Short mmCIF file of C-alpha atoms in Angstrom, two decimals:
data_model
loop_
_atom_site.label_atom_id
_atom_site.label_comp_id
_atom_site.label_asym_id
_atom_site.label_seq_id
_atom_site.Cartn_x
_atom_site.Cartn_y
_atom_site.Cartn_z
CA UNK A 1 0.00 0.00 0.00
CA UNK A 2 3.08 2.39 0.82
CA UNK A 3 3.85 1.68 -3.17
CA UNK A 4 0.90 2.30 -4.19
CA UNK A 5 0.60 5.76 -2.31
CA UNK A 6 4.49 6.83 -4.06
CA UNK A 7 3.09 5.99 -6.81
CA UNK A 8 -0.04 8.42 -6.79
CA UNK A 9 2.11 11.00 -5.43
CA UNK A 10 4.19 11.05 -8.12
CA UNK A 11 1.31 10.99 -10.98
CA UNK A 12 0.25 13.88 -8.88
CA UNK A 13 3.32 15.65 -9.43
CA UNK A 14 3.40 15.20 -12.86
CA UNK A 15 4.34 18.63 -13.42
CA UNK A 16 7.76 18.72 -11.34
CA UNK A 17 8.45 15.67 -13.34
CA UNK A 18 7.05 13.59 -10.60
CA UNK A 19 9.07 15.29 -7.96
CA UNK A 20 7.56 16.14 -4.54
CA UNK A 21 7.99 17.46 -0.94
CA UNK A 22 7.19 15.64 1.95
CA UNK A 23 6.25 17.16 5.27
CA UNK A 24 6.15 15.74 8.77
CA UNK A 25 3.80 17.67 11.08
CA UNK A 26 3.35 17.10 14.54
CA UNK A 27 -0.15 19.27 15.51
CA UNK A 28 -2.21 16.02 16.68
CA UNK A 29 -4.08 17.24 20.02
CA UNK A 30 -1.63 14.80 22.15
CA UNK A 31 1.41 16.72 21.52
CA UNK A 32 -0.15 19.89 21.48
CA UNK A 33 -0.91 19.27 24.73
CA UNK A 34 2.06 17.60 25.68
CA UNK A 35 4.04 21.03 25.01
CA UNK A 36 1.89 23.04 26.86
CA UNK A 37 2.47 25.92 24.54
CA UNK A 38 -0.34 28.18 23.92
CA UNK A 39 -1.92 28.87 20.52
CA UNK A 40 -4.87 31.02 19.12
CA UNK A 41 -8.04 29.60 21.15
CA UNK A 42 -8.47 31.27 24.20
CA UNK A 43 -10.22 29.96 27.00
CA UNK A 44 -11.41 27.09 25.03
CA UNK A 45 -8.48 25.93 23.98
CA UNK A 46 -7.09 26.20 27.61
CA UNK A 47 -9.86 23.93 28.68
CA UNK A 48 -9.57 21.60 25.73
CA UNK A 49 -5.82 21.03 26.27
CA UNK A 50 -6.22 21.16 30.04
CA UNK A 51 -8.76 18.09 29.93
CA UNK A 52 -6.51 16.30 27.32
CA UNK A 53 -3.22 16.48 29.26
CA UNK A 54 -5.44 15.19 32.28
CA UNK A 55 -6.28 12.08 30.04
CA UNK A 56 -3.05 11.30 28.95
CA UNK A 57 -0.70 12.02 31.72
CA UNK A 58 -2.78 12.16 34.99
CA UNK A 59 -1.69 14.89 37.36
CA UNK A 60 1.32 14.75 35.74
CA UNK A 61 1.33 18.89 34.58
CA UNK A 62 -0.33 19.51 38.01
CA UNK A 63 2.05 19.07 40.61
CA UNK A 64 2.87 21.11 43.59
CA UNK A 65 5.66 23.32 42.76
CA UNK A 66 5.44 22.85 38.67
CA UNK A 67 5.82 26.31 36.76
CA UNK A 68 4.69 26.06 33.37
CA UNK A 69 5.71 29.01 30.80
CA UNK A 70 4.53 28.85 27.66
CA UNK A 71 6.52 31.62 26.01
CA UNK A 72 9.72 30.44 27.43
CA UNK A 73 8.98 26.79 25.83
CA UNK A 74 8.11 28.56 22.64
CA UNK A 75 11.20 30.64 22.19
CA UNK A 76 13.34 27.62 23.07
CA UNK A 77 12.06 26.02 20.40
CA UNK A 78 9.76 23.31 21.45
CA UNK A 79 6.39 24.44 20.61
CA UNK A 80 5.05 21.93 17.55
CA UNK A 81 5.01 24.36 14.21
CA UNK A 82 1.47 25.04 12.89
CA UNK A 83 -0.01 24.61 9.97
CA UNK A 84 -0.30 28.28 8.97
CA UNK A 85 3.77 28.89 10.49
CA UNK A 86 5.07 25.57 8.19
CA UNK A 87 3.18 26.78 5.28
CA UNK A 88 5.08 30.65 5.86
CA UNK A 89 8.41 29.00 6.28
CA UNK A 90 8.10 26.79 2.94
CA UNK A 91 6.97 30.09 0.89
CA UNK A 92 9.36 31.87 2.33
CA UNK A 93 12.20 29.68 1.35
CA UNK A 94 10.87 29.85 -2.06
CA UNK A 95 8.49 26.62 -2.36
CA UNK A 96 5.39 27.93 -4.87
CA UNK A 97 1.68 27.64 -4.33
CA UNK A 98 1.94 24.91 -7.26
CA UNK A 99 4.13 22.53 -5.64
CA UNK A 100 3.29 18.91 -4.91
CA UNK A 101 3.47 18.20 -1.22
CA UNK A 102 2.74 15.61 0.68
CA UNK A 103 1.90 16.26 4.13
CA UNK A 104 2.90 13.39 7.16
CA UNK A 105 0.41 13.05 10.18
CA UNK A 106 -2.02 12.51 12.40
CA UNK A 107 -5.06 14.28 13.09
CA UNK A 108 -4.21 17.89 12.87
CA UNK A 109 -5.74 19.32 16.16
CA UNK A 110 -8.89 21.44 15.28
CA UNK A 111 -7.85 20.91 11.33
CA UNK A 112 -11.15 22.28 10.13
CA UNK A 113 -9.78 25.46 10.94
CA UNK A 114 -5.90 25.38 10.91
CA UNK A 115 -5.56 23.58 7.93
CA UNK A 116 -7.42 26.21 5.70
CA UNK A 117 -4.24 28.61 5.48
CA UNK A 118 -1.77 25.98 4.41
CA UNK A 119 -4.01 24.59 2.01
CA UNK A 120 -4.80 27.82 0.71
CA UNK A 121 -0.92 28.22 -0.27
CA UNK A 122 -0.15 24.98 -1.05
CA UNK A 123 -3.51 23.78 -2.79
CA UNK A 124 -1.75 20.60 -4.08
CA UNK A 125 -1.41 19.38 -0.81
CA UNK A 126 -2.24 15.63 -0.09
CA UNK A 127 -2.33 12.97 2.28
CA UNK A 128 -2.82 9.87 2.70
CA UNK A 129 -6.79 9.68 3.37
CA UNK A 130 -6.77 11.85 -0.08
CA UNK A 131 -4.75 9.83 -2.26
CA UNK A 132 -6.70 6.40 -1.13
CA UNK A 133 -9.68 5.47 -0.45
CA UNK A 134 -11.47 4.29 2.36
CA UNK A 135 -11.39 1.17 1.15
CA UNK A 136 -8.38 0.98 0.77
CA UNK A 137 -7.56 2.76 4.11
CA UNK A 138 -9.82 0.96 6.26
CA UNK A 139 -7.46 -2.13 7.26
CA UNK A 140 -5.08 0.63 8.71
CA UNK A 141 -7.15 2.43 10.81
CA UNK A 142 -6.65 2.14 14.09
CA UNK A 143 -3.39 0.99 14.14
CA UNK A 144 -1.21 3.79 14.48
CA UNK A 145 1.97 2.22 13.41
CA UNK A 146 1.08 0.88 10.02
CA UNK A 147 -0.52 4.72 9.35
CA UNK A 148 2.66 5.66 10.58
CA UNK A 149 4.43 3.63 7.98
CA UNK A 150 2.52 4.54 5.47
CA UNK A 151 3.44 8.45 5.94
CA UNK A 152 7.39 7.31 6.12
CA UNK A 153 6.87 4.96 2.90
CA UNK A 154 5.90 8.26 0.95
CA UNK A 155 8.28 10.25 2.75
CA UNK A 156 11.53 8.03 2.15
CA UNK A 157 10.47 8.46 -1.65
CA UNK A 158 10.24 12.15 -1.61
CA UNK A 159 12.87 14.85 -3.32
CA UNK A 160 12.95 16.92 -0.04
CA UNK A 161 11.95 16.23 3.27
CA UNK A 162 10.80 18.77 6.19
CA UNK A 163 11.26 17.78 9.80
CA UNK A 164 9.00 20.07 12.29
CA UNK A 165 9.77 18.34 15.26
CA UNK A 166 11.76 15.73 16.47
CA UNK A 167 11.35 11.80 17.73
CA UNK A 168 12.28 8.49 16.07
CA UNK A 169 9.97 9.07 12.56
CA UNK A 170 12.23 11.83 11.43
CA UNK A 171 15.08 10.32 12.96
CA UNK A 172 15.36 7.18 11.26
CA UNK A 173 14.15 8.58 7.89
CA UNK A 174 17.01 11.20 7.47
CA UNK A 175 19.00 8.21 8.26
CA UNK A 176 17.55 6.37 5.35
CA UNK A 177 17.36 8.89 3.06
CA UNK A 178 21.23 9.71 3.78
CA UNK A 179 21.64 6.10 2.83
CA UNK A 180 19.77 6.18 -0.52
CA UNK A 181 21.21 9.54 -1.98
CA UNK A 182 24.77 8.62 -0.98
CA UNK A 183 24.73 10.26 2.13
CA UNK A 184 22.95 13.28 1.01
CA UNK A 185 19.66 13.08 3.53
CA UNK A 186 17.94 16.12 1.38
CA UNK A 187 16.16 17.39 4.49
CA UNK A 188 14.70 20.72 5.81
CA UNK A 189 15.18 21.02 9.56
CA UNK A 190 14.37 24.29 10.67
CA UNK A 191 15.76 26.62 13.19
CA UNK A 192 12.57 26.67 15.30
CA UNK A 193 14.35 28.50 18.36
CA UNK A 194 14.94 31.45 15.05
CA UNK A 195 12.05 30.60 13.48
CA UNK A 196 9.75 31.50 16.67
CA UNK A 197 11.94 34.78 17.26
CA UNK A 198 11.11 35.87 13.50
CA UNK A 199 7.52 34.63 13.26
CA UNK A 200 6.37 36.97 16.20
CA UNK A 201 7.98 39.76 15.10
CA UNK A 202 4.56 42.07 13.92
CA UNK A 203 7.09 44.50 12.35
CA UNK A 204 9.11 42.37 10.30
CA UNK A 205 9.00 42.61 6.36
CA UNK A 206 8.06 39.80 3.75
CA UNK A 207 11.74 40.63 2.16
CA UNK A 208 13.39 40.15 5.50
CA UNK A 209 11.73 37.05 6.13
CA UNK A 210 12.28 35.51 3.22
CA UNK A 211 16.22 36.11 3.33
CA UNK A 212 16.38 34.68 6.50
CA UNK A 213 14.02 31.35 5.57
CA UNK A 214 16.30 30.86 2.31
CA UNK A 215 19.55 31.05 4.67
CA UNK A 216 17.91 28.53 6.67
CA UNK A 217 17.20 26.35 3.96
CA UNK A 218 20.61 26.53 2.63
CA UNK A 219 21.88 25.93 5.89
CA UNK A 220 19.93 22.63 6.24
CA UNK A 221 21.48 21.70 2.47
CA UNK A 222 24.90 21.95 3.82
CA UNK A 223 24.02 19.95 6.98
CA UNK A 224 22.33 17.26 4.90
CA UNK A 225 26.15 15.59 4.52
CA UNK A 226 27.30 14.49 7.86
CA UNK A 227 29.70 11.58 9.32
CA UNK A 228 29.02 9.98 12.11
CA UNK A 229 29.93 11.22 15.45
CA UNK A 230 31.04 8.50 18.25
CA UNK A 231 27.82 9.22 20.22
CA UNK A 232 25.65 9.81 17.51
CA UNK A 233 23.20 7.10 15.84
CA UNK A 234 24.56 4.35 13.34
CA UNK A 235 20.68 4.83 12.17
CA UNK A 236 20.60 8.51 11.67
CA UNK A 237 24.16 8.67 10.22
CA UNK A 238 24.71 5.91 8.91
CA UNK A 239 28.18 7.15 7.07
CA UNK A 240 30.73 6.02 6.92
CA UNK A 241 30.24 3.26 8.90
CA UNK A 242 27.28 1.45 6.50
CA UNK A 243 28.27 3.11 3.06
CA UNK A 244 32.08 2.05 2.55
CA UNK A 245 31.54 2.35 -0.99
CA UNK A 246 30.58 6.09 -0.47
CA UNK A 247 33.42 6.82 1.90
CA UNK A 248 35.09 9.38 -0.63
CA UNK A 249 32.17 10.66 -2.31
CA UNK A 250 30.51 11.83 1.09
CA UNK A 251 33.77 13.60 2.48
CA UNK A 252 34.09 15.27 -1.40
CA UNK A 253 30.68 16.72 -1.30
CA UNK A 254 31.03 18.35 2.44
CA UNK A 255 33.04 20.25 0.75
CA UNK A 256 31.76 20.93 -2.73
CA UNK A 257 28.09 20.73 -1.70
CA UNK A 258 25.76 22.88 -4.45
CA UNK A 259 22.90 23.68 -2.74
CA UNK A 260 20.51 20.49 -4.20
CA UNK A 261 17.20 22.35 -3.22
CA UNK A 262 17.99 24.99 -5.80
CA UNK A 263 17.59 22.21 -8.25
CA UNK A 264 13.95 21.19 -7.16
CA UNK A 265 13.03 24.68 -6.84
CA UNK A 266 13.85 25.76 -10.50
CA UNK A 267 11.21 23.23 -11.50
CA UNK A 268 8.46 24.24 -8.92
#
């Protein structure tokens, strides 16, 4: 079924000569609530998230001494992007309203709403519940981990990958993707501690944004080839130790790395 969706993705993207982008977003209501960051919705949301960090982690955000700051979580960082703040970041590093993407996840919390402005710039957006049926879908449901491999199926497959958050999904697939593009992983990881710093600035100008998104995107190019460190993961870097044969050509291209999103962007 993961072949099948690659497949449909890429007849979608017939027009980027069946190249797409694949994004992992972590908005589910869980780890909304797990960050304890605050968002758009007011007292509602408060008691929405409230009641679902009570279900999931009993008392656990409660205790007797706990200080909980929201904007302090956010600028470090750690607040899960939104829909509206990934699709910004993506124009602003120079992705077009007509590129294929496919988007990664769960069940956006409160997608009805925050889903409208991403879809609204990126209007050839899918998923996985759009590109099959529910035929076809129904012997995955409820089983989060064979959803969950569905979404890294497409994703391994895709030109360029964007990482919102962390955990082992992203983990292991910039691993594998470093593996299949000779240890290129082709991955956006954004700056999220700079990213939150620039996103609520109400003064700051489209231009200046934009400079600062494509730095960030070249940055993340240049980072894409990386060896190994001793206390780093065999699985997320897996050269040089599991591609011998790429040994030299990994070690060439940290140095005469070209910038390989350029290349998908002249064609979207």
């Amino acid at each position: 079924m993961g072949e099948k969706l690659v497949d449909r993705m890429i007849k979608h993207s017939n027009g980027t000569s069946g190249k797409y982008i694949a994004v992992h977003l972590r908005f589910e209501e869980d780890m909304v609530a797990f960050s304890c960051c605050t968002y758009d919705g007011g007292e509602e949301e408060k008691r929405e998230l409230d009641a679902a960090r009570e279900r999931g982690w009993r008392g656990k955000f409660n205790k007797t001494g706990r200080i909980i700051r929201p904007g302090v979580i956010r600028m470090d960082g750690r607040c899960p992007l939104t829909p509206l703040e990934v699709g910004m970041m993506l124009r602003g590093m120079g992705f077009q309203n007509n590129t294929p993407i496919f988007l990664a996840a769960g069940k956006i919390y409160k997608a009805e709403k925050n889903m409208i402005p991403l879809l609204q710039m990126f209007p050839m957006l899918q998923t996985k519940e759009t590109l099959l049926s529910s035929e076809e879908l129904e012997p995955f449901k409820n089983y989060s981990s064979r959803l969950a491999a569905l979404d890294y199926t497409v994703c391994l497959h895709s030109e360029v990958f964007v990482t919102t958050q962390g955990g082992n999904f992203p983990q292991f697939l910039i691993g594998q993707r470093r593996y299949l593009n000779k240890g290129h992983s082709k991955t956006i990881k954004p700056d999220k501690r700079k990213l939150a710093i620039l996103l609520d600035n109400p003064k700051i100008r489209w231009e200046t944004f934009t400079k600062q998104m494509q730095a960030m995107r070249r940055h993340s190019d240049l980072k894409g080839h990386e060896l190994r460190k001793s206390s780093s993961s065999v699985y997320t870097y897996p050269a040089p130790d599991c591609m011998c044969p790429y040994r030299e050509d990994v070690s060439n291209s940290l140095s005469n790395s070209t910038g390989s999103f350029d290349e998908i962007l002249s064609v979207m």
